[in-house]
Tab-separated table of C-alpha atoms in Angstrom:
chain	number	residue	atom	x	y	z
A	1	UNK	CA	62.212	40.422	-1.953
A	2	UNK	CA	64.763	37.943	-0.476
A	3	UNK	CA	63.972	34.440	0.647
A	4	UNK	CA	64.547	35.638	4.165
A	5	UNK	CA	61.872	38.241	3.731
A	6	UNK	CA	59.526	35.626	2.430
A	7	UNK	CA	60.127	33.339	5.417
A	8	UNK	CA	59.587	36.224	7.791
A	9	UNK	CA	56.029	36.760	6.434
A	10	UNK	CA	55.000	33.219	7.280
A	11	UNK	CA	53.654	32.767	10.740
A	12	UNK	CA	55.131	29.563	12.350
A	13	UNK	CA	52.702	26.821	13.282
A	14	UNK	CA	51.905	26.840	16.993
A	15	UNK	CA	49.987	24.453	19.150
A	16	UNK	CA	47.156	26.270	20.840
A	17	UNK	CA	47.054	25.754	24.713
A	18	UNK	CA	44.355	23.405	25.817
A	19	UNK	CA	41.238	25.232	27.025
A	20	UNK	CA	38.371	23.014	27.966
A	21	UNK	CA	34.826	24.313	28.500
A	22	UNK	CA	34.149	24.608	32.195
A	23	UNK	CA	31.044	24.605	34.249
A	24	UNK	CA	31.657	28.135	35.176
A	25	UNK	CA	31.907	29.229	31.522
A	26	UNK	CA	28.748	27.314	30.775
A	27	UNK	CA	26.815	28.927	33.634
A	28	UNK	CA	27.633	32.469	32.375
A	29	UNK	CA	26.593	31.660	28.779
A	30	UNK	CA	23.611	29.362	29.186
A	31	UNK	CA	20.046	30.686	28.674
A	32	UNK	CA	16.481	29.991	27.451
A	33	UNK	CA	14.645	28.142	30.187
A	34	UNK	CA	12.254	25.680	28.665
A	35	UNK	CA	10.293	22.504	29.478
A	36	UNK	CA	12.470	19.385	29.108
A	37	UNK	CA	11.838	16.857	26.415
A	38	UNK	CA	10.030	14.465	28.805
A	39	UNK	CA	7.904	17.369	29.808
A	40	UNK	CA	8.425	16.728	33.608
A	41	UNK	CA	10.676	19.628	34.452
A	42	UNK	CA	12.593	22.756	33.155
A	43	UNK	CA	16.059	23.333	32.030
A	44	UNK	CA	18.257	25.863	30.228
A	45	UNK	CA	18.434	24.955	26.530
A	46	UNK	CA	20.639	27.517	24.783
A	47	UNK	CA	24.444	27.798	24.937
A	48	UNK	CA	26.420	30.518	23.077
A	49	UNK	CA	30.140	30.842	23.487
A	50	UNK	CA	32.133	32.509	20.745
A	51	UNK	CA	35.830	33.295	20.318
A	52	UNK	CA	37.049	31.828	23.506
A	53	UNK	CA	39.679	29.512	22.067
A	54	UNK	CA	37.901	26.413	23.396
A	55	UNK	CA	39.527	23.061	22.503
A	56	UNK	CA	37.398	20.611	24.442
A	57	UNK	CA	33.589	20.529	25.129
A	58	UNK	CA	33.494	17.149	26.860
A	59	UNK	CA	31.541	18.712	29.810
A	60	UNK	CA	28.462	19.108	27.636
A	61	UNK	CA	27.742	15.393	28.206
A	62	UNK	CA	26.378	16.701	31.570
A	63	UNK	CA	23.954	19.061	29.860
A	64	UNK	CA	21.514	16.670	28.015
A	65	UNK	CA	18.737	19.185	27.748
A	66	UNK	CA	20.604	21.588	25.394
A	67	UNK	CA	18.814	22.243	22.098
A	68	UNK	CA	20.621	25.312	20.657
A	69	UNK	CA	24.417	25.335	20.638
A	70	UNK	CA	26.712	28.002	19.143
A	71	UNK	CA	30.433	27.329	19.638
A	72	UNK	CA	31.591	29.140	16.510
A	73	UNK	CA	34.991	30.909	16.357
A	74	UNK	CA	36.719	28.537	18.716
A	75	UNK	CA	39.393	25.881	18.384
A	76	UNK	CA	37.548	22.673	18.666
A	77	UNK	CA	38.810	19.590	16.824
A	78	UNK	CA	36.490	16.969	18.389
A	79	UNK	CA	32.762	17.298	19.049
A	80	UNK	CA	32.002	13.601	19.969
A	81	UNK	CA	30.601	14.760	23.320
A	82	UNK	CA	27.608	16.221	21.397
A	83	UNK	CA	26.413	12.703	20.897
A	84	UNK	CA	24.774	12.743	24.391
A	85	UNK	CA	22.390	15.710	23.291
A	86	UNK	CA	19.360	13.962	22.165
A	87	UNK	CA	17.141	17.057	21.751
A	88	UNK	CA	19.632	19.120	19.698
A	89	UNK	CA	17.789	21.363	17.227
A	90	UNK	CA	20.461	23.831	15.998
A	91	UNK	CA	24.215	23.519	15.912
A	92	UNK	CA	26.692	26.276	14.921
A	93	UNK	CA	30.258	25.192	14.761
A	94	UNK	CA	31.677	27.420	12.059
A	95	UNK	CA	35.314	28.547	12.194
A	96	UNK	CA	36.818	25.788	14.399
A	97	UNK	CA	39.435	23.153	13.677
A	98	UNK	CA	37.219	20.135	12.975
A	99	UNK	CA	38.501	17.495	10.530
A	100	UNK	CA	35.768	14.867	10.986
A	101	UNK	CA	32.086	14.851	11.677
A	102	UNK	CA	31.974	11.387	13.383
A	103	UNK	CA	29.386	8.668	12.869
A	104	UNK	CA	28.327	8.990	16.504
A	105	UNK	CA	26.467	12.133	15.644
A	106	UNK	CA	24.364	10.235	13.111
A	107	UNK	CA	20.583	10.154	13.246
A	108	UNK	CA	20.087	13.156	15.433
A	109	UNK	CA	16.300	12.962	15.007
A	110	UNK	CA	15.487	16.653	15.938
A	111	UNK	CA	18.413	18.446	14.396
A	112	UNK	CA	17.229	20.998	11.936
A	113	UNK	CA	19.901	23.746	11.329
A	114	UNK	CA	23.713	23.009	11.100
A	115	UNK	CA	26.634	25.329	10.230
A	116	UNK	CA	30.031	23.639	9.914
A	117	UNK	CA	31.556	26.129	7.574
A	118	UNK	CA	35.270	27.240	7.720
A	119	UNK	CA	36.676	24.112	9.448
A	120	UNK	CA	39.074	21.570	8.021
A	121	UNK	CA	36.563	18.799	7.536
A	122	UNK	CA	37.745	15.872	5.508
A	123	UNK	CA	35.228	13.226	6.394
A	124	UNK	CA	31.424	13.731	6.949
A	125	UNK	CA	30.390	10.333	8.418
A	126	UNK	CA	26.762	11.221	9.150
A	127	UNK	CA	24.272	9.346	6.954
A	128	UNK	CA	20.989	10.733	8.243
A	129	UNK	CA	19.736	13.848	10.001
A	130	UNK	CA	16.051	13.263	9.147
A	131	UNK	CA	14.700	16.744	10.045
A	132	UNK	CA	17.788	18.759	8.987
A	133	UNK	CA	16.544	21.539	6.589
A	134	UNK	CA	19.705	23.747	6.395
A	135	UNK	CA	23.312	22.545	6.210
A	136	UNK	CA	26.384	24.531	5.588
A	137	UNK	CA	29.754	22.827	4.803
A	138	UNK	CA	31.484	25.804	2.996
A	139	UNK	CA	35.254	26.149	3.054
A	140	UNK	CA	36.324	22.726	4.268
A	141	UNK	CA	38.441	19.920	2.805
A	142	UNK	CA	35.855	17.313	1.713
A	143	UNK	CA	37.080	15.148	-1.253
A	144	UNK	CA	33.590	14.072	-1.774
A	145	UNK	CA	30.214	14.451	-0.108
A	146	UNK	CA	27.534	11.671	0.455
A	147	UNK	CA	24.210	12.428	2.196
A	148	UNK	CA	22.344	9.034	1.975
A	149	UNK	CA	19.269	10.093	3.956
A	150	UNK	CA	18.489	13.773	4.330
A	151	UNK	CA	14.724	13.659	3.622
A	152	UNK	CA	14.018	17.168	4.995
A	153	UNK	CA	16.979	19.026	3.514
A	154	UNK	CA	15.970	22.329	1.770
A	155	UNK	CA	19.214	24.187	1.693
A	156	UNK	CA	22.747	22.797	1.187
A	157	UNK	CA	26.075	24.643	0.710
A	158	UNK	CA	29.346	22.909	0.223
A	159	UNK	CA	31.317	25.654	-1.670
A	160	UNK	CA	35.119	25.729	-1.668
A	161	UNK	CA	35.862	22.164	-0.766
A	162	UNK	CA	37.852	19.765	-2.903
A	163	UNK	CA	34.892	17.471	-3.878
A	164	UNK	CA	34.958	15.619	-7.082
A	165	UNK	CA	31.849	13.721	-6.358
A	166	UNK	CA	28.575	14.636	-4.651
A	167	UNK	CA	26.606	11.438	-4.441
A	168	UNK	CA	24.466	9.983	-3.173
A	169	UNK	CA	22.534	13.081	-2.369
A	170	UNK	CA	19.171	11.745	-1.184
A	171	UNK	CA	17.429	14.989	-0.428
A	172	UNK	CA	14.081	14.914	-2.303
A	173	UNK	CA	12.937	18.312	-0.916
A	174	UNK	CA	16.087	20.162	-1.719
A	175	UNK	CA	15.461	23.673	-3.065
A	176	UNK	CA	18.864	25.356	-3.127
A	177	UNK	CA	22.236	23.777	-3.760
A	178	UNK	CA	25.543	25.689	-3.777
A	179	UNK	CA	28.654	23.664	-4.779
A	180	UNK	CA	30.812	26.397	-6.355
A	181	UNK	CA	34.686	26.040	-6.191
A	182	UNK	CA	34.865	22.331	-6.224
A	183	UNK	CA	36.684	20.262	-9.061
A	184	UNK	CA	33.575	18.446	-10.188
A	185	UNK	CA	34.511	18.524	-13.879
A	186	UNK	CA	31.073	17.273	-15.137
A	187	UNK	CA	27.520	17.718	-14.157
A	188	UNK	CA	27.049	13.862	-13.917
A	189	UNK	CA	29.396	14.011	-10.853
A	190	UNK	CA	26.516	15.537	-8.894
A	191	UNK	CA	23.444	13.434	-7.809
A	192	UNK	CA	20.623	15.534	-9.245
A	193	UNK	CA	18.200	12.692	-9.654
A	194	UNK	CA	14.997	12.958	-7.771
A	195	UNK	CA	15.150	16.621	-7.024
A	196	UNK	CA	11.757	17.982	-8.183
A	197	UNK	CA	11.790	21.040	-5.923
A	198	UNK	CA	15.243	22.165	-6.797
A	199	UNK	CA	15.037	25.840	-7.728
A	200	UNK	CA	18.658	27.069	-7.599
A	201	UNK	CA	21.856	25.308	-8.555
A	202	UNK	CA	25.147	27.216	-8.171
A	203	UNK	CA	28.234	25.683	-9.745
A	204	UNK	CA	30.522	28.576	-10.347
A	205	UNK	CA	34.239	27.577	-10.992
A	206	UNK	CA	33.927	23.862	-10.831
A	207	UNK	CA	35.901	22.995	-13.998
A	208	UNK	CA	32.743	21.611	-15.671
A	209	UNK	CA	33.232	20.680	-19.341
A	210	UNK	CA	30.245	18.492	-19.852
A	211	UNK	CA	26.452	19.197	-19.077
A	212	UNK	CA	25.363	15.710	-19.918
A	213	UNK	CA	23.569	13.802	-17.178
A	214	UNK	CA	21.823	10.444	-16.835
A	215	UNK	CA	18.678	9.650	-18.636
A	216	UNK	CA	15.665	11.576	-17.359
A	217	UNK	CA	17.697	13.605	-14.860
A	218	UNK	CA	17.108	17.041	-16.454
A	219	UNK	CA	13.393	16.346	-16.950
A	220	UNK	CA	13.124	15.611	-13.248
A	221	UNK	CA	14.477	19.060	-12.408
A	222	UNK	CA	11.137	20.611	-13.064
A	223	UNK	CA	11.410	23.480	-10.660
A	224	UNK	CA	14.928	24.711	-11.589
A	225	UNK	CA	14.761	28.474	-12.292
A	226	UNK	CA	18.374	29.549	-11.763
A	227	UNK	CA	21.573	27.852	-12.856
A	228	UNK	CA	24.991	29.492	-12.411
A	229	UNK	CA	27.790	27.963	-14.374
A	230	UNK	CA	30.090	30.945	-14.384
A	231	UNK	CA	33.895	30.485	-14.898
A	232	UNK	CA	33.758	26.778	-15.930
A	233	UNK	CA	35.204	25.143	-19.143
A	234	UNK	CA	32.147	24.779	-21.395
A	235	UNK	CA	33.259	25.290	-25.014
A	236	UNK	CA	30.703	24.120	-27.584
A	237	UNK	CA	27.152	25.598	-27.882
A	238	UNK	CA	25.927	22.083	-28.389
A	239	UNK	CA	26.514	21.351	-24.742
A	240	UNK	CA	23.699	23.779	-24.005
A	241	UNK	CA	21.259	21.339	-25.626
A	242	UNK	CA	21.465	19.198	-22.502
A	243	UNK	CA	19.711	21.897	-20.646
A	244	UNK	CA	16.683	22.002	-22.968
A	245	UNK	CA	14.525	19.672	-20.743
A	246	UNK	CA	14.714	22.273	-17.931
A	247	UNK	CA	11.261	23.525	-18.569
A	248	UNK	CA	11.290	26.358	-16.011
A	249	UNK	CA	14.728	27.626	-16.434
A	250	UNK	CA	14.714	31.436	-16.472
A	251	UNK	CA	18.223	32.555	-15.484
A	252	UNK	CA	21.495	31.079	-16.829
A	253	UNK	CA	24.999	32.371	-16.037
A	254	UNK	CA	27.695	31.231	-18.491
A	255	UNK	CA	30.096	34.111	-18.497
A	256	UNK	CA	33.787	33.152	-18.009
A	257	UNK	CA	33.400	30.005	-20.029
A	258	UNK	CA	35.138	29.569	-23.394
A	259	UNK	CA	31.716	29.530	-25.059
A	260	UNK	CA	31.176	33.213	-24.198
A	261	UNK	CA	33.826	34.088	-26.796
A	262	UNK	CA	31.756	32.526	-29.582
A	263	UNK	CA	31.072	35.216	-32.179
A	264	UNK	CA	27.256	34.646	-31.925
A	265	UNK	CA	27.247	33.668	-28.180
A	266	UNK	CA	23.964	35.019	-27.030
A	267	UNK	CA	22.096	33.988	-30.214
A	268	UNK	CA	23.477	30.547	-29.865
A	269	UNK	CA	22.265	30.299	-26.220
A	270	UNK	CA	18.878	31.984	-26.801
A	271	UNK	CA	17.864	29.960	-29.795
A	272	UNK	CA	18.650	26.756	-27.917
A	273	UNK	CA	16.928	27.991	-24.767
A	274	UNK	CA	14.168	30.386	-25.992
A	275	UNK	CA	12.415	30.572	-22.590
A	276	UNK	CA	15.386	32.253	-20.921
A	277	UNK	CA	14.653	35.592	-19.341
A	278	UNK	CA	18.182	36.467	-18.376
A	279	UNK	CA	21.568	35.301	-19.704
A	280	UNK	CA	24.509	36.382	-17.580
A	281	UNK	CA	23.802	39.944	-16.323
A	282	UNK	CA	21.450	41.075	-19.083
A	283	UNK	CA	17.753	40.223	-19.712
A	284	UNK	CA	16.832	38.505	-22.957
A	285	UNK	CA	14.716	40.937	-24.980
A	286	UNK	CA	11.926	40.146	-27.409
A	287	UNK	CA	13.993	41.577	-30.212
A	288	UNK	CA	16.923	39.252	-29.270
A	289	UNK	CA	14.681	36.290	-29.167
A	290	UNK	CA	13.334	37.037	-32.714
A	291	UNK	CA	16.915	37.521	-33.872
A	292	UNK	CA	17.865	34.218	-32.350
A	293	UNK	CA	14.986	32.491	-34.205
A	294	UNK	CA	16.234	33.898	-37.438
A	295	UNK	CA	19.682	32.790	-36.597
A	296	UNK	CA	18.433	29.289	-35.961
A	297	UNK	CA	16.609	29.197	-39.308
A	298	UNK	CA	19.796	30.365	-40.987
A	299	UNK	CA	21.764	27.431	-39.343
A	300	UNK	CA	19.146	25.015	-40.562
A	301	UNK	CA	19.501	26.215	-44.162
A	302	UNK	CA	23.220	26.045	-43.906
A	303	UNK	CA	23.107	22.570	-42.541
A	304	UNK	CA	20.719	21.478	-45.250
A	305	UNK	CA	22.974	22.887	-47.945
A	306	UNK	CA	26.037	21.287	-46.342
A	307	UNK	CA	24.169	17.944	-46.046
A	308	UNK	CA	23.364	18.074	-49.652
A	309	UNK	CA	27.060	18.441	-50.497
A	310	UNK	CA	28.101	15.684	-48.051
A	311	UNK	CA	29.077	17.873	-44.985
A	312	UNK	CA	27.309	19.016	-41.821
A	313	UNK	CA	27.616	22.492	-40.340
A	314	UNK	CA	27.359	23.357	-36.686
A	315	UNK	CA	25.709	20.093	-35.344
A	316	UNK	CA	28.527	17.844	-34.320
A	317	UNK	CA	30.845	18.952	-31.398
A	318	UNK	CA	33.751	17.505	-33.278
A	319	UNK	CA	32.770	18.904	-36.653
A	320	UNK	CA	35.228	21.054	-38.451
A	321	UNK	CA	32.846	23.994	-38.725
A	322	UNK	CA	32.189	23.857	-35.050
A	323	UNK	CA	35.916	23.725	-34.320
A	324	UNK	CA	36.463	26.860	-36.388
A	325	UNK	CA	33.725	28.630	-34.559
A	326	UNK	CA	35.346	27.750	-31.225
A	327	UNK	CA	38.713	28.851	-32.435
A	328	UNK	CA	37.383	32.161	-33.499
A	329	UNK	CA	35.738	32.554	-30.065
A	330	UNK	CA	39.057	32.000	-28.399
């Protein structure tokens, strides 16, 4: 294909025509009559307008009683006007052109459910949404993410950003955390401290090489059942030892890491994490668990013999025997 053909396939950048939200459009999409926040009157509280090419919603400053807003699939690049909506409960702005979630939207004390996926967000300046339980920031351009005070957050998704750091993450009730497709590189770049209710941690394709965290962090993840580390860069079986304090871990996904090419891959993982019920796509059987125990005993004998002769086998990440094992796996 010629250079000319390549250029022909690329759509030229165009500025969308301004299309502000109007009172007429609001009136045809507003619904859900309810008592106002002060309890003295009634007002419509829900607004849903999809795929209208809206570029401006400043008129919403005149609708202070709105609680549920869905303006997804538009062309908004500024939502500062939402600052006037004191009683906002749910906000869906996915698939717009937002680059910033400004600080003027901070401390929305009733906001509980927020979808900001598939925008162009580079800055998230909100420090606290105290009742927010569900937040979706997937497919944006965040270089880092800090949530200093999200005390009610249960579910957080920030997949497919460019985040190298997720900290601080002050969300003590968090149950599900999805951070796949971010260049995090190591587990310690995620604030996992103080997450006793975290059950699911999804970190697929994050370039993770090290599973080491701060002192006591793993012990604090006492509810973690599912950990997805697929398609990362974990090489040595000894990295798995960092997961041993995860007392309730049942499902571990490691496929797509260099470690899965180790000649005794499953035995290495199972003997280090004997409580696992599933590794990758396959359940861990009783027979496999027994075989892993025999494998562990064999390694101990080999290490004892090697120690007696002045060498150590399979314990040090940098040891020659471990290097050979990794090379065979490659």
